[in-house]
Short mmCIF file of C-alpha atoms and ligand atoms in Angstrom, two decimals:
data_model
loop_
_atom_site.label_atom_id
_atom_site.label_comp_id
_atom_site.label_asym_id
_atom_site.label_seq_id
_atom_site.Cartn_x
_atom_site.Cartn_y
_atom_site.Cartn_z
CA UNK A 22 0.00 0.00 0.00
CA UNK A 23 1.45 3.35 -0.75
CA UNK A 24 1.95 5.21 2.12
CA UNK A 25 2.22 9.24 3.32
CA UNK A 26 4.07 11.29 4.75
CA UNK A 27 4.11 14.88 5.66
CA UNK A 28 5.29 17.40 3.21
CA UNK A 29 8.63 18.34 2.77
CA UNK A 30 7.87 21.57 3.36
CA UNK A 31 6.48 20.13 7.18
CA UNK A 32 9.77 18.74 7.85
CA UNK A 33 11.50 21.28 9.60
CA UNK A 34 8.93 22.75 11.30
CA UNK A 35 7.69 21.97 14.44
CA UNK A 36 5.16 23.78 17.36
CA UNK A 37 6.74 22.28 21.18
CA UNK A 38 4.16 23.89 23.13
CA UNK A 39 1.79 21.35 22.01
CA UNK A 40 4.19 18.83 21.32
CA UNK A 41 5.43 15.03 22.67
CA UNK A 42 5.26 16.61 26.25
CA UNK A 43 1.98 18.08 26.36
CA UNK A 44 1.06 14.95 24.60
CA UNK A 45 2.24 12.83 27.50
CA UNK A 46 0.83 14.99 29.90
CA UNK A 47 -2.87 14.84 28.52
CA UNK A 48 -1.73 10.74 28.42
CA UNK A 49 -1.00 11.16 32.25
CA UNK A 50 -4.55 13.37 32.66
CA UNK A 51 -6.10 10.50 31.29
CA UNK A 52 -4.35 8.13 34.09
CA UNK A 53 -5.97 9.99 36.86
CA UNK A 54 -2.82 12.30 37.51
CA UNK A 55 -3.29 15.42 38.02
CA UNK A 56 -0.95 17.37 35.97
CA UNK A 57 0.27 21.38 37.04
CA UNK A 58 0.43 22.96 33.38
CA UNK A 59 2.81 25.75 32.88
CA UNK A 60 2.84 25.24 29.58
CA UNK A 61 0.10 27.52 27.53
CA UNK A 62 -0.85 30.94 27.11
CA UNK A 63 -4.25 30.06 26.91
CA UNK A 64 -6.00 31.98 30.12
CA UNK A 65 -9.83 30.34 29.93
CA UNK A 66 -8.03 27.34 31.48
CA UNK A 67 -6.75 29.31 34.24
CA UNK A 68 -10.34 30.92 34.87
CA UNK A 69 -9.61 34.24 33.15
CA UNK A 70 -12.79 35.24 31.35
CA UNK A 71 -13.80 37.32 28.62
CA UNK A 72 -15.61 40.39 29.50
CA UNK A 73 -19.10 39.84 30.34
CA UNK A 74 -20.54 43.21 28.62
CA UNK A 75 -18.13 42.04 25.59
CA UNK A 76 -19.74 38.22 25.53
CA UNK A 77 -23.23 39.74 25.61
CA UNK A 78 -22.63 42.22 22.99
CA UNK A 79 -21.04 39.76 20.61
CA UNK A 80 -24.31 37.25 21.65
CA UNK A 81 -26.43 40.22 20.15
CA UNK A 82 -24.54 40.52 16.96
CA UNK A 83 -24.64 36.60 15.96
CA UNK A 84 -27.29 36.73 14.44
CA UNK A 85 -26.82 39.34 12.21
CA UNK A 86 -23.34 38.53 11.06
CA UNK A 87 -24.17 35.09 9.79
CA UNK A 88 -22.57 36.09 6.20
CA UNK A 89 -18.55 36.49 5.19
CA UNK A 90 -18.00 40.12 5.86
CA UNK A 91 -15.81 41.55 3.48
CA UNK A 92 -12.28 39.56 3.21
CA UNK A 93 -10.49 42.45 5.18
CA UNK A 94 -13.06 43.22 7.57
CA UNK A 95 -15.85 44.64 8.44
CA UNK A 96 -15.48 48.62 7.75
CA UNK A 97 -16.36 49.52 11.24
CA UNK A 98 -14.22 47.25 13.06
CA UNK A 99 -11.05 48.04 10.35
CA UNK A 100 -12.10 51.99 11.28
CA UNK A 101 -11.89 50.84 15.05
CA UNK A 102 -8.41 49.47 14.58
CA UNK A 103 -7.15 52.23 12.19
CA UNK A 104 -7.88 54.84 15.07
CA UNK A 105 -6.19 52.93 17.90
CA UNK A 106 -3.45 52.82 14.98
CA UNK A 107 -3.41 56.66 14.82
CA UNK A 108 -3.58 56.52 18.85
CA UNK A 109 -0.16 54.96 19.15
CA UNK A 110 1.12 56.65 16.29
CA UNK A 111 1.85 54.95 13.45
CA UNK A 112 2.78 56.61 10.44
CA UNK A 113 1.01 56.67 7.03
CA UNK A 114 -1.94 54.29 8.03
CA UNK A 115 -4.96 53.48 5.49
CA UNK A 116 -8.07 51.77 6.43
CA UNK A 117 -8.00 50.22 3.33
CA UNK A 118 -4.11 48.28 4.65
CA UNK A 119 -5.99 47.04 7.68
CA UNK A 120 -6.87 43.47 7.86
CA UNK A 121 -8.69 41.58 10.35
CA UNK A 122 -7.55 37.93 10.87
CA UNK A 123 -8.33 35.05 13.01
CA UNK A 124 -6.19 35.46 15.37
CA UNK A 125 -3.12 37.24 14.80
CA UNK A 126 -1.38 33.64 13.96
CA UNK A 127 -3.40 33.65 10.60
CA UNK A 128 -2.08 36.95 9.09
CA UNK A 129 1.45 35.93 10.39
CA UNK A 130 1.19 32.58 8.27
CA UNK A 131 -0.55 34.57 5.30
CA UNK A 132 1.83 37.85 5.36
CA UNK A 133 4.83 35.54 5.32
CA UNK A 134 3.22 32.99 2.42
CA UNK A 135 3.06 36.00 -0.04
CA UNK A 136 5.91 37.71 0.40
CA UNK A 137 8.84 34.78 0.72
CA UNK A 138 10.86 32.90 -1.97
CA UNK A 139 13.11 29.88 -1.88
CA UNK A 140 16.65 31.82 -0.36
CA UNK A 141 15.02 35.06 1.00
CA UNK A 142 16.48 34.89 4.85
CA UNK A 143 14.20 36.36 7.30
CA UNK A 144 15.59 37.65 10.85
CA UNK A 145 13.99 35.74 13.65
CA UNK A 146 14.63 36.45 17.28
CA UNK A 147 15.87 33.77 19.51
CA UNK A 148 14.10 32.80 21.45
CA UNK A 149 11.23 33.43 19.54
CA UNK A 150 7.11 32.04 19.73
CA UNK A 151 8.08 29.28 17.35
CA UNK A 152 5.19 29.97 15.33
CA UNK A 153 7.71 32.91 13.57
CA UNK A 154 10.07 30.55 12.86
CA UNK A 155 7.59 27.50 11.66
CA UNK A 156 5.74 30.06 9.54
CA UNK A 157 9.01 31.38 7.48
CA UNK A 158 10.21 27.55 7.04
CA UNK A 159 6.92 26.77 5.67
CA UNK A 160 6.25 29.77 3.53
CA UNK A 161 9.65 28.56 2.19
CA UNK A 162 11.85 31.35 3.45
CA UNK A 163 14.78 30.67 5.56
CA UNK A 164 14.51 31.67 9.12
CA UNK A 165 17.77 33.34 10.57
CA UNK A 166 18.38 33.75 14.27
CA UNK A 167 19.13 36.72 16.07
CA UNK A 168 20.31 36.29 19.54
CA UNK A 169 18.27 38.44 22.26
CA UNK A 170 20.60 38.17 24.90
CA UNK A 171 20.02 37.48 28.01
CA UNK A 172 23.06 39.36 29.44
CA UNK A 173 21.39 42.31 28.80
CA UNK A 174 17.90 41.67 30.01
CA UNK A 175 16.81 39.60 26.92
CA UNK A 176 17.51 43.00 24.38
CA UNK A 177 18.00 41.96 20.91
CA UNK A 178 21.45 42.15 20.13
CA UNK A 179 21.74 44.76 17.32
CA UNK A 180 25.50 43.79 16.52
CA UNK A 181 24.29 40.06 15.85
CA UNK A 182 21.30 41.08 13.44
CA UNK A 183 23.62 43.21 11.61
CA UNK A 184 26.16 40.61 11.40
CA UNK A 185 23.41 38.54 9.74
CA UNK A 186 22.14 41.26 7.12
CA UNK A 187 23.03 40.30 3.43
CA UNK A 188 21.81 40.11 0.41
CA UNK A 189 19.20 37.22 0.49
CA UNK A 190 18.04 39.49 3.66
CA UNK A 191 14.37 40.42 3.40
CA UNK A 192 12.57 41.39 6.79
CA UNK A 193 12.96 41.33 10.57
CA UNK A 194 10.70 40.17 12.98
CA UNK A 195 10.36 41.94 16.21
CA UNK A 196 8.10 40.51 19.28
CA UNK A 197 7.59 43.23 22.02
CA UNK A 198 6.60 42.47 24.32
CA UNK A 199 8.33 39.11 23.71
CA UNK A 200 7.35 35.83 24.40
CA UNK A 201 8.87 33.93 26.00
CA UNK A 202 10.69 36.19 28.06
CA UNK A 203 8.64 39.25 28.52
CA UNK A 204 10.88 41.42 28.19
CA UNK A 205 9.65 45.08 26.90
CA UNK A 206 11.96 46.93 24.20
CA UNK A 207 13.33 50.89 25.62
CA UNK A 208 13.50 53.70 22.37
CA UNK A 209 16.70 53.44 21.79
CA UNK A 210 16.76 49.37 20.56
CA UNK A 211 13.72 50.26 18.54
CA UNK A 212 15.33 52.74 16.82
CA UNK A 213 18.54 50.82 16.65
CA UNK A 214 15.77 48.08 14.86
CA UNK A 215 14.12 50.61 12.89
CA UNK A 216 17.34 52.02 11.28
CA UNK A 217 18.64 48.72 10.06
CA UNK A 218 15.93 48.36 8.19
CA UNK A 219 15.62 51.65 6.75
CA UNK A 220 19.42 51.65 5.90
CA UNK A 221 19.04 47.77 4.28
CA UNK A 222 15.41 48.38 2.75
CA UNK A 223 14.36 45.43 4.94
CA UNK A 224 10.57 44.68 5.92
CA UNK A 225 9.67 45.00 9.63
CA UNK A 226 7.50 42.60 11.19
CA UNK A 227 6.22 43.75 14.28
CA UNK A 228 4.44 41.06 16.44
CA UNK A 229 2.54 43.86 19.36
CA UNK A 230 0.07 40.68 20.60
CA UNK A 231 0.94 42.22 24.38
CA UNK A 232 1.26 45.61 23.63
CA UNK A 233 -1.52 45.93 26.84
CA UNK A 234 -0.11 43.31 28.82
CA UNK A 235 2.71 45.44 30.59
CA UNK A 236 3.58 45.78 34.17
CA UNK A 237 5.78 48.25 36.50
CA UNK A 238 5.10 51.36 35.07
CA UNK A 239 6.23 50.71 31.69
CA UNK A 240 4.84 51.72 28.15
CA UNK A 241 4.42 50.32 24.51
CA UNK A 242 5.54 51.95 21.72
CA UNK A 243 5.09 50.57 18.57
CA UNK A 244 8.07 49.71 16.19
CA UNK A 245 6.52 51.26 13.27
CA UNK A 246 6.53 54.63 15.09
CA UNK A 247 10.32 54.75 14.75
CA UNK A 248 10.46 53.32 11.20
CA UNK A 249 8.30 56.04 9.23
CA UNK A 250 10.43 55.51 6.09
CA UNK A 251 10.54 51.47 6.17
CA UNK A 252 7.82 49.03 5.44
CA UNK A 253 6.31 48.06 8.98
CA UNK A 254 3.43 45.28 9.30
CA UNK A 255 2.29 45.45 12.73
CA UNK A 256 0.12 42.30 14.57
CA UNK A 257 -1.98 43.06 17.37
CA UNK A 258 -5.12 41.52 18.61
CA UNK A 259 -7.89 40.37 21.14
CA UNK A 260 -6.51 37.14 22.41
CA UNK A 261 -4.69 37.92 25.36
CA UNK A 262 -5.32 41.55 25.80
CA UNK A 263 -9.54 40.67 26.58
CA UNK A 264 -8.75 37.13 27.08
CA UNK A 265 -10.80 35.99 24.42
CA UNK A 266 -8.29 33.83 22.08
CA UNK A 267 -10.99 31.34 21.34
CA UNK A 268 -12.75 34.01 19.46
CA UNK A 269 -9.92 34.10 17.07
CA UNK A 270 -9.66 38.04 16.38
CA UNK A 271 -6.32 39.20 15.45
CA UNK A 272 -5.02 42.20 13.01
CA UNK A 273 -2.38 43.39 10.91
CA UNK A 274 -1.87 47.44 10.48
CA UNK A 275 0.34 48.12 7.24
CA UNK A 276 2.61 51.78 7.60
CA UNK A 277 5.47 53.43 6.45
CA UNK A 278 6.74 53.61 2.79
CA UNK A 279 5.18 51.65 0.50
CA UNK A 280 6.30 52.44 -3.01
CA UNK A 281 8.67 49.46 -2.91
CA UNK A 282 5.80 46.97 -1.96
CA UNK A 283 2.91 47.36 -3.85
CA UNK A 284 2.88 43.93 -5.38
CA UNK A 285 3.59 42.19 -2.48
CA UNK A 286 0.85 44.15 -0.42
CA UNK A 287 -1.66 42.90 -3.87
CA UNK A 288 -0.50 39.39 -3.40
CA UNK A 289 -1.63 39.96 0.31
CA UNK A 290 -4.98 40.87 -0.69
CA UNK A 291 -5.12 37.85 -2.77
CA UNK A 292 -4.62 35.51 0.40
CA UNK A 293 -6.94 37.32 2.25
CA UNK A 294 -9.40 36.90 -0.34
CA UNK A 295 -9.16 33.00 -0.76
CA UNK A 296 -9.52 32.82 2.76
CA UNK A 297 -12.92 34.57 2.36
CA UNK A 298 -12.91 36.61 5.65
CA UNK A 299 -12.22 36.09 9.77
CA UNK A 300 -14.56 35.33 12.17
CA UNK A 301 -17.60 38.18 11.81
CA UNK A 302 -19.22 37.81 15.32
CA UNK A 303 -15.72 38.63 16.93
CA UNK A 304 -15.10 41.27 14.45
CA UNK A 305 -18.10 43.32 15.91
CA UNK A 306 -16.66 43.39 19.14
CA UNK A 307 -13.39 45.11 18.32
CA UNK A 308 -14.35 48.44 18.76
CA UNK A 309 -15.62 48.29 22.05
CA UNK A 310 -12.92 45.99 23.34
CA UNK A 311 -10.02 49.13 21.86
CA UNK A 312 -12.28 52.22 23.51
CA UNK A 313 -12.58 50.80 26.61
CA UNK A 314 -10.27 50.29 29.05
CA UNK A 315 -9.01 46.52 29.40
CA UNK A 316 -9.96 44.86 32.19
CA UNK A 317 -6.81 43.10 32.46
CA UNK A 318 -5.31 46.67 33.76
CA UNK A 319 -6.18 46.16 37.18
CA UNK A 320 -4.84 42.49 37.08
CA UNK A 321 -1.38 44.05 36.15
CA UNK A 322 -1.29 46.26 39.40
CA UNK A 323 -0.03 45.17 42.95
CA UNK A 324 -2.74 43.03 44.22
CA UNK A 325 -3.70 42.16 40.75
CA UNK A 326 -3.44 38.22 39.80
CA UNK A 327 -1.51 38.63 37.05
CA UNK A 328 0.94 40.98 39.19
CA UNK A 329 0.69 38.52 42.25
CA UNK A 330 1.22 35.47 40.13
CA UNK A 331 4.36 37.04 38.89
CA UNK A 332 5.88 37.20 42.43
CA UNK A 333 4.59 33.59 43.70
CA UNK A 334 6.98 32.59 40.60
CA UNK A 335 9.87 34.91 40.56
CA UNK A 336 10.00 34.47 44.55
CA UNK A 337 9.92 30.92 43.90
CA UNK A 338 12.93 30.86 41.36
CA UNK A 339 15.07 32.42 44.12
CA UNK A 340 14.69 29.62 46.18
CA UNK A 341 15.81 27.02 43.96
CA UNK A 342 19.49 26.71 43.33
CA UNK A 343 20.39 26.82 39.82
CA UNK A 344 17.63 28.33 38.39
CA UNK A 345 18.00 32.29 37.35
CA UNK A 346 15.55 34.70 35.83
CA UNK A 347 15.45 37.80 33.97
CA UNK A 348 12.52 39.58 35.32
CA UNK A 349 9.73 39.92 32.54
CA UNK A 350 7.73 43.31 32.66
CA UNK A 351 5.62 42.35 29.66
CA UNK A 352 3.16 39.33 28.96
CA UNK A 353 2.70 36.53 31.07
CA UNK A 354 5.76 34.76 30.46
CA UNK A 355 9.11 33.81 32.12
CA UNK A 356 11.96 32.24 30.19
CA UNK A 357 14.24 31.01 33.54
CA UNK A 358 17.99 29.41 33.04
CA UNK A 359 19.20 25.80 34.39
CA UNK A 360 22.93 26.21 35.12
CA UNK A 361 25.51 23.73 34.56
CA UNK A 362 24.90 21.41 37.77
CA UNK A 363 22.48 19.73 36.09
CA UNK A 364 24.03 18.78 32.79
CA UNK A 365 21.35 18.90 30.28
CA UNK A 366 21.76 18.10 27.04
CA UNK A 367 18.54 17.29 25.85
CA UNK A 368 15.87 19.69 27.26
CA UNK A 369 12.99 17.60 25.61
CA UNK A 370 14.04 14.75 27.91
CA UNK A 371 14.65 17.22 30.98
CA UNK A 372 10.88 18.91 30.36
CA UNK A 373 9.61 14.89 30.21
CA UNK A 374 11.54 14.14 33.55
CA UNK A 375 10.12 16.99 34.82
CA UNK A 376 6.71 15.92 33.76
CA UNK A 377 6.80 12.38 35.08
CA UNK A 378 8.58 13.09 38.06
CA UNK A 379 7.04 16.44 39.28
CA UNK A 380 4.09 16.29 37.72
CA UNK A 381 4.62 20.15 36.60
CA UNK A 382 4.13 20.36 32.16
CA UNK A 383 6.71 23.48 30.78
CA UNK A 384 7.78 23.94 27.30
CA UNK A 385 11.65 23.47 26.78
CA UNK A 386 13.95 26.14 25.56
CA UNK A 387 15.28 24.64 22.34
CA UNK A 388 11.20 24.64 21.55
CA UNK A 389 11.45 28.40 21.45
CA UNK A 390 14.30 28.09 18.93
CA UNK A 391 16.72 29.12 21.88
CA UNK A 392 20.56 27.53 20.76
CA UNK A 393 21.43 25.82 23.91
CA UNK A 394 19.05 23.03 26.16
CA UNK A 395 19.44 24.98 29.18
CA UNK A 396 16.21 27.13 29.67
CA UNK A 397 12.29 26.36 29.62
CA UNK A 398 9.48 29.03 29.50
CA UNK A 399 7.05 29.35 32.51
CA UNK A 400 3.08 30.43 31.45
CA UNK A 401 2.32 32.66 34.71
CA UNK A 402 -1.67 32.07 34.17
CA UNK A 403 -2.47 29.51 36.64
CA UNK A 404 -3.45 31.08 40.40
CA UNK A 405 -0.87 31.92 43.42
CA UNK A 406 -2.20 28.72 44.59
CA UNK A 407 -1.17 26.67 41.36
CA UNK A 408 1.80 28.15 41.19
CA UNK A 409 3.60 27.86 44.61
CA UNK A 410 2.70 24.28 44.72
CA UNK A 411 4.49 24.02 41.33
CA UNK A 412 7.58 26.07 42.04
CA UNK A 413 7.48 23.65 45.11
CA UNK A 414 7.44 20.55 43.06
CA UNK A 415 10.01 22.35 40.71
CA UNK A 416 12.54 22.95 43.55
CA UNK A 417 12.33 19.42 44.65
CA UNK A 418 12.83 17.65 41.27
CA UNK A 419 15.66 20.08 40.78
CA UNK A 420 17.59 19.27 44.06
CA UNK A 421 19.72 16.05 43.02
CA UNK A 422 18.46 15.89 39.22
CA UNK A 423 21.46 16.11 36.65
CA UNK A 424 21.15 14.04 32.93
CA UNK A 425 23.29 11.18 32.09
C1 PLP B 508 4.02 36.35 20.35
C2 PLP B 508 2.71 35.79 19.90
N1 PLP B 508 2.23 36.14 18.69
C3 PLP B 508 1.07 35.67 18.23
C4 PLP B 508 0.31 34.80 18.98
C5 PLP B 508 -0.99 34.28 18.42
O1 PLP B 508 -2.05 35.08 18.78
P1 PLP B 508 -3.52 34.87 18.20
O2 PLP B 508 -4.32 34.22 19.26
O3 PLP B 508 -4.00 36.28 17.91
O4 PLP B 508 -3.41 34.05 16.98
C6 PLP B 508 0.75 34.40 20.25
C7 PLP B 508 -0.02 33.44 21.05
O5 PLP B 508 0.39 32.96 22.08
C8 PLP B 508 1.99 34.92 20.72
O6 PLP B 508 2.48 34.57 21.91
#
């Protein structure tokens, strides 16, 4: 019988944070064992909710947005998003450049399908959300890592990406704030960013999915704002700032220049065309969700859970030895480092161990596209509660482990 396979294309890309070792842990579930899971930025799990007044609303519209909308949007909600474009100042904006997507994860895939060639390199942080890196792989680019070093509080290290600029070179992708390591980019490496690719005619790809997710006073800027004579697609969306990523609402914001790019930005409408259009229901909401203020504010403030659950976890990384952190301001996320006690070499195997052993489910470094096995990423969702008693288990299964 003739068999099949996954594409070629499929072969070098892969998604860890639903891979063998959340597979094993839903195997485990199964067992009866109850499994702490560190591992997702999904927050319904974690007993985050929507807002109610949004819910309703979007109950009320169902009905009436049975039908594709057209493929960009509807024109209110791409109105809605064009003025909270004009809010954080992004230059040269056009209603008609906006296009919803569901989720932002859609219009990455799509924006990166018509645009790359076999041999066009794309600049990919490291660590990066692997999706980046899957995405350019399968739209049959060539992702190139950047190092964001952790020296310097996870910045992205401008001498590497220029050191990796050539010919072949075609964009640069940019998460801020970043997952996995929530760290939040100052002016000055923005502009550093943003000159690069002005100087080298490069496309900017600016992934702003936690641009409201920010804690300890600090702000988001957007990269675009510093780039007015480069080509800047910027990503932004519901999911995580209204907690509402089942919805699937996402959207990109095209600015800058865009003389040099007209064909690509026609072979963009073309995708988002065959894909007919994104969710309608969740597309009525949009507006609302950008006027008002998020509710998540007040969980980013001292007494807040998402503030709170920070501490139970960064408190709890001080305790164990050979675990360090760089504290994350931004998202939910914490990207700690293993030292060389314990000897890993394979942090697939160590995340496994850590599974079967502690019963606590993180995603390994090397998943995030990070060089070397000695980091994981923490998902800061779960309650104080869930969290202590995983740090806990995490300390224990540390003391005395080291890899053969
Ligand atoms: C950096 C980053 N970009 C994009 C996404 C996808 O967001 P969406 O739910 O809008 O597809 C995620 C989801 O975790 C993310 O962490």
């Amino acid at each position: 019988m003739r068999t099949y396979g996954r594409s070629d294309k499929l072969k070098s890309v892969q998604y860890a944070v639903r891979g063998p070792v959340a597979e094993k842990a839903n195997q485990m579930e199964q067992q009866g064992i109850e499994v702490l899971k560190l591992n997702i930025g999904n927050p319904a799990p974690f007993g985050f909710r929507a807002p109610q007044n949004i819910v309703d609303e979007m109950k009320a519209n169902i009905e009436d947005n049975e039908g594709y909308s057209h493929s960009k949007g509807l024109p209110d909600t791409r109105q809605a998003i064009y003025e909270y474009a004009l809010k954080k100042n992004l230059p040269n904006v056009n209603v008609d450049e906006i296009f919803t997507g569901n989720g932002a994860s859609e219009l990455i895939t799509m924006t990166l399908n018509a645009l790359l060639n076999p041999g066009d390199e794309v600049l990919v942080p490291a660590p990066d959300y692997p999706l980046w890196t899957g995405s350019v792989t399968l739209a049959g680019g060539t992702p190139v890592h950047y190092l964001c070093d952790e020296k310097s509080d996870w910045m992205p290290d401008i001498e590497d990406i220029k050191s990796k600029i050539n010919s072949n070179t075609v964009g640069i992708v940019v998460i801020n704030p970043n997952n996995p390591t929530g760290a939040i980019y100052p002016d000055e490496v923005l502009q550093q960013i943003a000159d690069l690719a002005t100087e080298h005619g490069l496309i900017l790809f600016s992934d702003e999915i936690y641009d409201r997710i920010l804690m300890d006073g600090y702000e988001h800027k957007s990269l675009a704002t510093f780039a007015p004579d480069a080509f800047t697609l910027t990503f932004g969306g519901l999911s995580k700032s209204h907690m509402m990523c089942g919805f699937r609402i996402g959207w990109l914001i095209l600015c800058g220049k865009r003389d040099h790019v007209k064909d690509y930005i026609a072979g963009l409408t073309v995708l988002a065309s065959m894909r007919l259009c994104s969710n309608v229901p969740a597309q009525t909401v949009v507006r609302h969700c950008l006027e008002d203020k998020s509710e998540l504010e007040a969980m980013l403030l001292p007494g807040g859970r998402l503030y709170e659950q920070r501490k139970v976890v960064m408190e709890g990384i001080k305790d164990i030895a050979g675990m360090s952190v760089v504290y994350p301001h931004g998202a939910f996320y914490c990207f700690p480092k293993l030292d060389e006690r314990f000897n890993i070499h394979d942090d697939q195997q160590f995340a496994l161990d850590m599974l079967e052993q502690a019963h606590v489910l993180v995603t390994h470094g090397t998943g995030f596209n990070w060089p070397n096995p000695d980091h994981f990423r923490i998902v800061m969702l779960p309650d104080t509660e869930t969290l202590a008693a995983a740090m806990k288990n995490i300390g224990s299964f540390l003391d005395g482990y080291r890899q053969k």
